[in-house]
Short mmCIF file of C-alpha atoms and ligand atoms in Angstrom, two decimals:
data_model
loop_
_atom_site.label_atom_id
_atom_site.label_comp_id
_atom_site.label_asym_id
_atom_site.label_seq_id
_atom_site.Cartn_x
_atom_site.Cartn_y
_atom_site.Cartn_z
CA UNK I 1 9.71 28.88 -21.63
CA UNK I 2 10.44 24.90 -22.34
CA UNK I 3 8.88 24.28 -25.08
CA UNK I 4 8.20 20.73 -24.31
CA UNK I 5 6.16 21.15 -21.43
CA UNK I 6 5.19 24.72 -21.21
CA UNK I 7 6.94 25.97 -17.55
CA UNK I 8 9.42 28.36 -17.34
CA UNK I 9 12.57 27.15 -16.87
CA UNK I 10 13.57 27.42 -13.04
CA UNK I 11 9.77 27.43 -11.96
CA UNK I 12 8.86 25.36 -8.75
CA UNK I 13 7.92 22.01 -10.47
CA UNK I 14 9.57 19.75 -8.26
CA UNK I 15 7.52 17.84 -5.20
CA UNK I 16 9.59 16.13 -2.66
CA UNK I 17 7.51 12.80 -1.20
CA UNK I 18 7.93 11.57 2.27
CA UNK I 19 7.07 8.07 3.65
CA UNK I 20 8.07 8.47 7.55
CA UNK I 21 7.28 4.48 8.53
CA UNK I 22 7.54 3.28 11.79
CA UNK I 23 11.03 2.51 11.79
CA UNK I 24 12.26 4.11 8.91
CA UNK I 25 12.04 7.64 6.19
CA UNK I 26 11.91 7.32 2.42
CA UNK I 27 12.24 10.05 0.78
CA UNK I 28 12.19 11.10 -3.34
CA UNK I 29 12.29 14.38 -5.41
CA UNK I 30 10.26 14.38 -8.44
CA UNK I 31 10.45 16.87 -11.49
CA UNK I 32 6.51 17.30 -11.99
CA UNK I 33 6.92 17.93 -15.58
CA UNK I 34 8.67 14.81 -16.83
CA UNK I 35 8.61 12.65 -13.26
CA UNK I 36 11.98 12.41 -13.23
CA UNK I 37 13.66 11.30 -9.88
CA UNK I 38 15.89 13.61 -8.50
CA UNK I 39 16.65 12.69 -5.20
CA UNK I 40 16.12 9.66 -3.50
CA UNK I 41 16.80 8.28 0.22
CA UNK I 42 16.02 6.27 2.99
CA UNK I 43 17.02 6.47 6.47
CA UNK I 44 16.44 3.24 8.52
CA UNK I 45 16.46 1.98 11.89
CA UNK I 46 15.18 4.89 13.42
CA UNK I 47 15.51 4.29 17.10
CA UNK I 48 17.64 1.69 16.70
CA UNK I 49 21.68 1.65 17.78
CA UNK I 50 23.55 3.12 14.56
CA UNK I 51 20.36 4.66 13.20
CA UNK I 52 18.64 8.19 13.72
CA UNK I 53 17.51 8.86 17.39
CA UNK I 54 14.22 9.75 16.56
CA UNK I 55 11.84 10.47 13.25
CA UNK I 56 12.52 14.20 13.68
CA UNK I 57 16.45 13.03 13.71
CA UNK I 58 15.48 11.08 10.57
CA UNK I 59 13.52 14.09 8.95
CA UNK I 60 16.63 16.64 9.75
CA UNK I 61 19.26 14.06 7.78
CA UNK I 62 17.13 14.09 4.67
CA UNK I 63 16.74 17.46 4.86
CA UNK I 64 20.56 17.61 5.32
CA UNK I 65 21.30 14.69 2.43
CA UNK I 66 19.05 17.08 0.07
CA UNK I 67 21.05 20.35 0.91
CA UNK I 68 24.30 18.06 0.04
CA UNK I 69 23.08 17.50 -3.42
CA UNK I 70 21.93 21.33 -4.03
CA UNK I 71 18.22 20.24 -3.55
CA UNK I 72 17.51 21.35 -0.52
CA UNK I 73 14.35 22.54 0.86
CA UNK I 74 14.73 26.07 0.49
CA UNK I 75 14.71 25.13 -2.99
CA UNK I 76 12.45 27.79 -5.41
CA UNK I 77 12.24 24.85 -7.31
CA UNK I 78 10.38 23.07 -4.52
CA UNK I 79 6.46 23.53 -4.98
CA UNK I 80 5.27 21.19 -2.47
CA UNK I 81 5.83 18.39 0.17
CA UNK I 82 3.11 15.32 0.28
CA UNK I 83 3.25 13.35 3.18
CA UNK I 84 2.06 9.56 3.25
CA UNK I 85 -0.43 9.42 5.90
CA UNK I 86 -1.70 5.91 6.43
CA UNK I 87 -4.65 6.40 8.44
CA UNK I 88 -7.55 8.88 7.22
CA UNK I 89 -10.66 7.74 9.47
CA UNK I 90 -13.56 8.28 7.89
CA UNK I 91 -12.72 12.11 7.75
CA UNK I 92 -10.31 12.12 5.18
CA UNK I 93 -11.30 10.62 2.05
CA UNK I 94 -9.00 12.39 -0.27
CA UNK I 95 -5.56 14.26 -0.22
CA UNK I 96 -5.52 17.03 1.47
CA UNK I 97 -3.60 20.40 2.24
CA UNK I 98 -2.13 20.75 5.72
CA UNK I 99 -3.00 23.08 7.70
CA UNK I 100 -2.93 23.65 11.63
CA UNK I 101 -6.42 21.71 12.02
CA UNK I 102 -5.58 19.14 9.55
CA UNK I 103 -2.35 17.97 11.95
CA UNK I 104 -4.63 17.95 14.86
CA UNK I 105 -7.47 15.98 12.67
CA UNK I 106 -4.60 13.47 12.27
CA UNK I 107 -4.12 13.33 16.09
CA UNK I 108 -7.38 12.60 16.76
CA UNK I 109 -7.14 9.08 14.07
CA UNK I 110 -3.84 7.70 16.56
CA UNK I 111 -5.88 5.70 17.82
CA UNK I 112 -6.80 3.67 15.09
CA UNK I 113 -2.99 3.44 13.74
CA UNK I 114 -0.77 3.80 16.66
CA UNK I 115 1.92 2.69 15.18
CA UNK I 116 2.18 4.84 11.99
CA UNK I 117 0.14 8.17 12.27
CA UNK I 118 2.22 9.23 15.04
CA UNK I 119 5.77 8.68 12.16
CA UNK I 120 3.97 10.51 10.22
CA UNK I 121 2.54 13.48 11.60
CA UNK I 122 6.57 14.10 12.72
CA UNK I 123 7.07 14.11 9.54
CA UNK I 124 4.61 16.54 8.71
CA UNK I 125 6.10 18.96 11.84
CA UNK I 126 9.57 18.70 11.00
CA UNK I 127 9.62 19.70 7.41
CA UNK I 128 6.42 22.57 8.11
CA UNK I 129 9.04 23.81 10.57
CA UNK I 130 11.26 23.93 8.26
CA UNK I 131 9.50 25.46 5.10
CA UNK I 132 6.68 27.14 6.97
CA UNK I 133 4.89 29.00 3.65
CA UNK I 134 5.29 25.57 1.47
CA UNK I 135 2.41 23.94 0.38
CA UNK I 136 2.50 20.49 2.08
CA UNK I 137 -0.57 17.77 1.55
CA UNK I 138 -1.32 15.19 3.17
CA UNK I 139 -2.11 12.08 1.01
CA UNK I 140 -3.95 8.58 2.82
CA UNK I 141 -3.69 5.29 2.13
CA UNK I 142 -7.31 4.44 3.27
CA UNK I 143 -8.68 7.61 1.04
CA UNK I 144 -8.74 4.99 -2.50
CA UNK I 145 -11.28 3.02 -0.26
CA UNK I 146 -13.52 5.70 0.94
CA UNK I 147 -16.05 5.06 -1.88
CA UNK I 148 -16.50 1.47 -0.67
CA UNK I 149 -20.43 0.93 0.10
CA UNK I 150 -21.76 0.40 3.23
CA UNK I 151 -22.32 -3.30 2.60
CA UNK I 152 -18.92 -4.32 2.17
CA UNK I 153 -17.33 -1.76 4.93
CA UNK I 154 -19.59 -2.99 7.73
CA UNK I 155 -18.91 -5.30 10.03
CA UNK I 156 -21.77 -7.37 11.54
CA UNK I 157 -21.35 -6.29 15.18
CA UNK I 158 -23.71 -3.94 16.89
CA UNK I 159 -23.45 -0.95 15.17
CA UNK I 160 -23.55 1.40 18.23
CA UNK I 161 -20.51 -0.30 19.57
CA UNK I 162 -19.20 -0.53 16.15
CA UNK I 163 -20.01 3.34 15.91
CA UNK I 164 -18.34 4.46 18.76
CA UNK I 165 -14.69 2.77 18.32
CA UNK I 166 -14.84 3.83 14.67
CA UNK I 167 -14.53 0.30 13.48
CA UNK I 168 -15.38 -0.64 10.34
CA UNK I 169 -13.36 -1.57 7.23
CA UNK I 170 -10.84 1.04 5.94
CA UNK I 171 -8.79 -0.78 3.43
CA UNK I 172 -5.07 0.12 2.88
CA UNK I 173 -2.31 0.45 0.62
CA UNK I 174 -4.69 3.09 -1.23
CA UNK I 175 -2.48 4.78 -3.61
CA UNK I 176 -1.15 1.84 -4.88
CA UNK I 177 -4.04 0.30 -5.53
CA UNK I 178 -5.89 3.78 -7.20
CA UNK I 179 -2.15 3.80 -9.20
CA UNK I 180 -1.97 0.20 -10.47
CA UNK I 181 -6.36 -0.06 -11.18
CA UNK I 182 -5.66 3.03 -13.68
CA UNK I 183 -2.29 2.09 -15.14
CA UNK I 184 -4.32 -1.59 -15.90
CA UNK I 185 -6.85 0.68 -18.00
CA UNK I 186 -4.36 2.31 -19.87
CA UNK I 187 -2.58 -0.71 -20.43
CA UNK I 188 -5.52 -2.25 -21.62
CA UNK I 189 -6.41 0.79 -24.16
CA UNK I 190 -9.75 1.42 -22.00
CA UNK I 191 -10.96 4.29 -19.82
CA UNK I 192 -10.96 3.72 -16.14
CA UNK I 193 -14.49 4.28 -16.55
CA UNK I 194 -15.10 1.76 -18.14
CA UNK I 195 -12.49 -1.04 -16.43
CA UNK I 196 -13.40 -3.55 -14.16
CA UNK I 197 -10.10 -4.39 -11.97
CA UNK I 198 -8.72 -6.95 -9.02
CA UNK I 199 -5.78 -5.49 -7.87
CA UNK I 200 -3.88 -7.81 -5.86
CA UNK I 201 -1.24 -5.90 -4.55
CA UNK I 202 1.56 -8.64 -3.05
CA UNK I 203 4.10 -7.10 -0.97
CA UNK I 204 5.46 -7.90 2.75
CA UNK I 205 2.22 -6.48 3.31
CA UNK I 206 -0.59 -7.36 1.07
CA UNK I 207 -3.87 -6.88 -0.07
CA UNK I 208 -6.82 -7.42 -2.51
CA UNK I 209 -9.27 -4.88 -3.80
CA UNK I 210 -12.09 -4.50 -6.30
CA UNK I 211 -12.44 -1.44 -8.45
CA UNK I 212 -15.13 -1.04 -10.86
CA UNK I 213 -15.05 1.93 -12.96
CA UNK I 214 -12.39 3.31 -11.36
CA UNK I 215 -14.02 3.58 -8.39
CA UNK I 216 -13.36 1.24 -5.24
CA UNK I 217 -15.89 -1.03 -3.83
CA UNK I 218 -14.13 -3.75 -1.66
CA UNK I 219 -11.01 -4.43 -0.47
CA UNK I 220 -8.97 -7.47 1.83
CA UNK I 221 -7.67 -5.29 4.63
CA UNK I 222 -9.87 -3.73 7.22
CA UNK I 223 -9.87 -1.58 10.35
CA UNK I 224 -5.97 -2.23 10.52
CA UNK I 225 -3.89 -4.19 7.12
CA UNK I 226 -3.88 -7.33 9.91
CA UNK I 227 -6.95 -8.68 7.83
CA UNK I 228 -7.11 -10.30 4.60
CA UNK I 229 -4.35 -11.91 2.40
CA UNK I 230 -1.61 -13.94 4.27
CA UNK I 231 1.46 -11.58 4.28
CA UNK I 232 4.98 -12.18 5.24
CA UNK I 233 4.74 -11.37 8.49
CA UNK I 234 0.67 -10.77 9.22
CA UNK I 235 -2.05 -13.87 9.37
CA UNK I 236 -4.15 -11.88 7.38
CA UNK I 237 -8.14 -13.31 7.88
CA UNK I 238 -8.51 -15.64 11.01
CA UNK I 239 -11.39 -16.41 13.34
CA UNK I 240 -11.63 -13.71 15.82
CA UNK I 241 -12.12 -16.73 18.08
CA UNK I 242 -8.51 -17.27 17.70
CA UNK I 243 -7.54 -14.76 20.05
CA UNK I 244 -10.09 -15.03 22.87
CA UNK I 245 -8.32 -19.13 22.83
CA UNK I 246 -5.17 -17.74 23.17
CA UNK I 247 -5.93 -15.34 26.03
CA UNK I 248 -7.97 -17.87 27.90
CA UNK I 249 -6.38 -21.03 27.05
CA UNK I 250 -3.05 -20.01 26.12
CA UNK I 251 -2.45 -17.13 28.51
CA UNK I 252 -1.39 -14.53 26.17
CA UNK I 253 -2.09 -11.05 26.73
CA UNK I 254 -3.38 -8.68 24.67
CA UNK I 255 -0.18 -7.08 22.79
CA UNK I 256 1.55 -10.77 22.80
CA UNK I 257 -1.10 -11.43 20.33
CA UNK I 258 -0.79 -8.36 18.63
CA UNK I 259 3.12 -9.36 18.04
CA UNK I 260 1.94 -12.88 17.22
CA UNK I 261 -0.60 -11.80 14.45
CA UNK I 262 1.40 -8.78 13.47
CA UNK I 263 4.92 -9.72 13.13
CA UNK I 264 5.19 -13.48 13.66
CA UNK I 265 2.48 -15.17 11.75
CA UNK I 266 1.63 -15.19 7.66
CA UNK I 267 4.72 -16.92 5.68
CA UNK I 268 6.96 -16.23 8.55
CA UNK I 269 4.86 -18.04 11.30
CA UNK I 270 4.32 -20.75 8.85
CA UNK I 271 7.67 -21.93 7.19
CA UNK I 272 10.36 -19.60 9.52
CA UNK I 273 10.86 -17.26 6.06
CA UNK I 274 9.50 -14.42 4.89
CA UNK I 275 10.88 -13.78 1.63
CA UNK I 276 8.87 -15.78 -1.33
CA UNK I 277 12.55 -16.03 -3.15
CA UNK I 278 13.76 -17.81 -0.26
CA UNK I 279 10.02 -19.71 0.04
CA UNK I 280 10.71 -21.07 -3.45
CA UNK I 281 14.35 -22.07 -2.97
CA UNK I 282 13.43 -24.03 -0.22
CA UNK I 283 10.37 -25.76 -1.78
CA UNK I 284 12.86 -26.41 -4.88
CA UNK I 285 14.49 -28.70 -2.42
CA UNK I 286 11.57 -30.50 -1.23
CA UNK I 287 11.15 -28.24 1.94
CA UNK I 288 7.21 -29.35 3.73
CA UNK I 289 7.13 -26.38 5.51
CA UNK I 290 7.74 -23.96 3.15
CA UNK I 291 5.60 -25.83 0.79
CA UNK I 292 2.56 -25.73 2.93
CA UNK I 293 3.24 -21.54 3.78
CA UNK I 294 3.17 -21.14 -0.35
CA UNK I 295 -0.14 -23.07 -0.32
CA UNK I 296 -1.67 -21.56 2.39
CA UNK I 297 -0.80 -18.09 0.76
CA UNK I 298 -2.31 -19.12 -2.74
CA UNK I 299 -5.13 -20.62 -1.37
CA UNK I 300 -5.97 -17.71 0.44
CA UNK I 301 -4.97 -15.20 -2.80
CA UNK I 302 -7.95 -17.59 -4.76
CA UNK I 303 -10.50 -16.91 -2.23
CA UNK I 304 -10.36 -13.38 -3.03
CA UNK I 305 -10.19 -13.64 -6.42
CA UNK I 306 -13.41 -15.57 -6.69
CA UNK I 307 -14.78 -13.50 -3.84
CA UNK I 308 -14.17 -10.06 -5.87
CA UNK I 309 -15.32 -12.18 -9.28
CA UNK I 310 -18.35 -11.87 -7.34
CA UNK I 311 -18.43 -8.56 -6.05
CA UNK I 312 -17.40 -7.26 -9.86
CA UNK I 313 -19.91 -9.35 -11.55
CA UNK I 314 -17.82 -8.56 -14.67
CA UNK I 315 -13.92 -8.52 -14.12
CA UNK I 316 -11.78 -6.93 -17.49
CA UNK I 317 -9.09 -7.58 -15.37
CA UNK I 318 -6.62 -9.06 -12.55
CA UNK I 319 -3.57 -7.14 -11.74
CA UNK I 320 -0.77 -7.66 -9.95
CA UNK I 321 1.62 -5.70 -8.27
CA UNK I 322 4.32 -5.19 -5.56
CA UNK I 323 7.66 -7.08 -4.55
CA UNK I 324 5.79 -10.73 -4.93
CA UNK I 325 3.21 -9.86 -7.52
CA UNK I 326 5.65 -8.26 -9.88
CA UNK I 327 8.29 -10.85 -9.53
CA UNK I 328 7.02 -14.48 -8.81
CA UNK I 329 5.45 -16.18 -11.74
CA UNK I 330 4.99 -19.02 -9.35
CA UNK I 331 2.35 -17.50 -7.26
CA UNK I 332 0.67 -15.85 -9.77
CA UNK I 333 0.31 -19.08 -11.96
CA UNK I 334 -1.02 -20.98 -8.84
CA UNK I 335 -3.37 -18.27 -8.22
CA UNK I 336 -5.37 -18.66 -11.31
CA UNK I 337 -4.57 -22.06 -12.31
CA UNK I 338 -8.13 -23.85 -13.42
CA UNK I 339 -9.77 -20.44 -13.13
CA UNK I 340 -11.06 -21.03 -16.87
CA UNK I 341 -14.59 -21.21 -16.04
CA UNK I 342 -14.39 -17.04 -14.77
CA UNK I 343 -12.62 -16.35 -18.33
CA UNK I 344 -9.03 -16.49 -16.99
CA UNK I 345 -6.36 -18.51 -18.82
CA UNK I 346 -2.82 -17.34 -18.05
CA UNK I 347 -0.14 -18.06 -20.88
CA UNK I 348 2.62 -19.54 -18.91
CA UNK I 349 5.26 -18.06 -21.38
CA UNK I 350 4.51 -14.81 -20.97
CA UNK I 351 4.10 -14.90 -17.24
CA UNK I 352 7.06 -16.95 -17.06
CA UNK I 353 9.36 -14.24 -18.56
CA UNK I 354 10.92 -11.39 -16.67
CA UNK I 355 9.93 -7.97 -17.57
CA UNK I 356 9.85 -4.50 -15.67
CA UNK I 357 7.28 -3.09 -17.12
CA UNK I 358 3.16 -2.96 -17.50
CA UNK I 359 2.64 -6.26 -19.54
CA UNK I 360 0.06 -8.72 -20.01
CA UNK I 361 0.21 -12.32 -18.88
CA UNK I 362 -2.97 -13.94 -20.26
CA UNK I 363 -3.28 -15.88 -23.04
CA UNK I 364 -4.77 -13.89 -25.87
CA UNK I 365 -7.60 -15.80 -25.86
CA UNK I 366 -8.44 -15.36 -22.43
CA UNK I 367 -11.64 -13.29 -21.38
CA UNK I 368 -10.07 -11.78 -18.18
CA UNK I 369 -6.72 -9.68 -18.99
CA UNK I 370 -4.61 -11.03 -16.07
CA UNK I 371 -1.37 -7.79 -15.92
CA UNK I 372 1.47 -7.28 -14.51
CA UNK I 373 1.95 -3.06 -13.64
CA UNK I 374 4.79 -2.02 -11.50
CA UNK I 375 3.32 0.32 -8.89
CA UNK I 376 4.46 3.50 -7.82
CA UNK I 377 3.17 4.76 -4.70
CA UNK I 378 5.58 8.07 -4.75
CA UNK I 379 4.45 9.16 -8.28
CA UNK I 380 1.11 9.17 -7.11
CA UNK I 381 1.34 10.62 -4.26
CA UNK I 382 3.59 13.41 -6.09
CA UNK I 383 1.16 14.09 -8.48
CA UNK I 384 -2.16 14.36 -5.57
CA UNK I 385 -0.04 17.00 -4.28
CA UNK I 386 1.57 18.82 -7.12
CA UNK I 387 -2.32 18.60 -8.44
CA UNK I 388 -3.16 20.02 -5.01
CA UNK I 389 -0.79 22.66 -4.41
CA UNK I 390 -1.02 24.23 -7.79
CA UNK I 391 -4.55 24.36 -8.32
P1 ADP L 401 7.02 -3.65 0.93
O1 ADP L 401 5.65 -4.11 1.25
O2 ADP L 401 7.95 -3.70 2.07
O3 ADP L 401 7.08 -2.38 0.10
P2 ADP L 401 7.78 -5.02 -1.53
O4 ADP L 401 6.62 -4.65 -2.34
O5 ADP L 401 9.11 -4.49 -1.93
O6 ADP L 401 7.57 -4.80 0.01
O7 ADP L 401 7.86 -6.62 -1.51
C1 ADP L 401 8.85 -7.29 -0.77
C2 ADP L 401 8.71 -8.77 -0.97
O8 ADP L 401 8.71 -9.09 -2.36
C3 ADP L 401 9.87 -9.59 -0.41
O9 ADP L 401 9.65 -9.92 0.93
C4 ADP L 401 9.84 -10.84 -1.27
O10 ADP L 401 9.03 -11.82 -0.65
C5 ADP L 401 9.17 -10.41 -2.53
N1 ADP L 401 10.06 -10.46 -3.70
C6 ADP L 401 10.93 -9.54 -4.14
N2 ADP L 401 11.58 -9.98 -5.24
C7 ADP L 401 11.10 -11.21 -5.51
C8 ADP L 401 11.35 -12.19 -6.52
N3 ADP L 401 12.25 -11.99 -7.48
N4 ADP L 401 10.64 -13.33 -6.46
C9 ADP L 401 9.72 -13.56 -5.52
N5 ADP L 401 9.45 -12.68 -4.53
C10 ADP L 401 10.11 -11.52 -4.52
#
């Protein structure tokens, strides 16, 4: 036995994580009893010239890149697999262990995320293939947001129609969000019971939510992660009108304005960058364009915030997380600037300092805890499924 943690030395404690994205695999092996990272990879360009032919291409070279370190999948070490799944429907609203059914449950949701289900559920066939007795799970990034209430998951379209194409609001980026909402409570010395959290999670993609109690009840993206925030590639909220204009006035078809919304709009459509590091540079220098993309982002990042102020009724406090929200004081100060009338009041030390860890960035004084937390989307999804496949 180890007596630190109880397991038998050489017992399967180790859960390997996959993230098979639409262009790309992550992969990383984590020692369940002290989270340790053994392994960790990413093959890109998937499809592309110089990358893997195909995801099952992709899923064979990590499978290979493991076996080169002595990790590989036949591993008695390895206890499980979990597989990020990014869309859950309304029929899975929490991780769950794959069987047969569950792969063709998954299937059925392609419609409603053609572009990633499909990377995924490869994923999910390759390494099953592979390790056919393993326990694998399946974890969701809409399964966080499952507990929203019907109020704030409805849209107001007839609800026969709405019924019948499965639309209504989903929310995204669930694990991080569940992750960073309880690693805010702990941070705080609290119980997620009893926390009251905006998680405004600031990444290429990006997205708002409110969780009270630990439980979700709104969040910024919807059917698809196009609404909401302004990312660095997506619009985020815009009238729906905008598209009929563009088909009937513009000409565009249908997946030219899926492109335009998806991939050419939000910081990139505005300013030509993408990158808030490169947004600042250029705004350093005087730069209108790049100015007016920051704006437009924090302007939109305040709506929510008082929107979800609302929603909360009381907010302990406002988290943020992911490549921009860990790393740009800038846009977080702009967010809540003049926000002292909900009980915010940043201290622009702190925030201005760089850290890696959890750490607060609100002035002692201040009434709303406004937090920094790294998030970790792999160690949650690691523990879901070590949780899972050892029960
Ligand atoms: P993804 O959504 O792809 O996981 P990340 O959470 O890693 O993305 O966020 C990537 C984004 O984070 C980059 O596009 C960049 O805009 C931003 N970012 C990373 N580092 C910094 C930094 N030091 N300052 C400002 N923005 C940063």
């Amino acid at each position: 036995m180890n007596a630190a943690n109880g397991t038998k030395a050489g017992a399967p404690t180790r859960v390997l994580v996959i993230n098979s994205g639409s262009s790309s695999v992550k992969y990383q092996l984590l020692d369940m009893t002290d989270h340790a990272r053994l392994a960790t990879g990413l093959v890109e360009r998937i499809g592309e010239r110089g990358g893997a032919a195909d995801h099952a291409a992709a899923l064979r070279q990590v499978a290979d890149e493991l076996d080169g370190q002595g990790l590989g999948l036949d591993s008695p070490r390895l206890a499980a697999i979990g597989h990020r799944v990014v869309h859950g429907g309304t029929r899975f609203t929490a991780p769950t262990l794959i069987t047969d059914e569950v792969v063709t449950a998954i299937e059925e949701l392609v419609p409603l995320a053609p572009l990633h289900n499909p990377a995924n559920i490869t994923g999910i066939k390759v390494t099953r293939e592979l390790r056919p007795e393993l326990p694998q799970v399946a974890v969701f990034d809409t399964a966080f947001h499952a507990t929203i209430p019907e109020a704030a998951a409805r849209y107001a379209i007839d609800l026969a129609t709405a019924d019948r194409y499965g639309i209504r609001r989903y929310g995204f980026h669930g694990t991080s969000h569940a992750f960073v909402s309880r690693a805010t409570a702990a941070l705080l010395g609290r119980e997620p019971a009893d926390t009251n959290v905006i998680v405004l999670h600031l990444g290429n993609g990006a997205s708002a939510s409110a969780v009270r109690g630990g439980v979700c009840v709104d969040t910024s993206m919807g059917l698809t992660p196009l609404e909401g925030l302004v990312m660095g590639t997506r619009s985020g909220d815009v009238d729906p009108a905008v598209v009929f204009h563009l088909e009937r006035v513009g000409g565009l078809g249908t997946d030219e304005i899926d492109t335009l919304l998806n991939k050419r709009s939000g910081l990139l459509g505005l300013c030509g960058d993408n990158d808030m590091r490169e947004i600042g540079r250029r705004m350093a220098e005087g730069d209108k364009a790049a100015q007016l993309a920051f704006d437009v982002y924090v302007h939109r990042l305040r709506r929510y915030i008082g929107a979800f102020s609302a929603v909360l009724g009381r907010v302990d406090a406002i988290t943020f997380t992911a490549g921009v929200g860990e790393n740009s004081a800038a846009v977080r100060e702009a967010a809540l600037l003049g926000l002292d009338n909900l009980g915010v009041t940043m201290d622009p030390v702190r925030n201005a300092v760089r850290g890696t860890g959890a750490r607060l960035v609100s002035a002692s004084s201040s009434r709303v805890a406004v937090a920094v937390v790294p998030t970790d989307e792999e160690l949650e999804i690691a523990r879901d499924t070590y949780a899972l496949a050892t029960e």
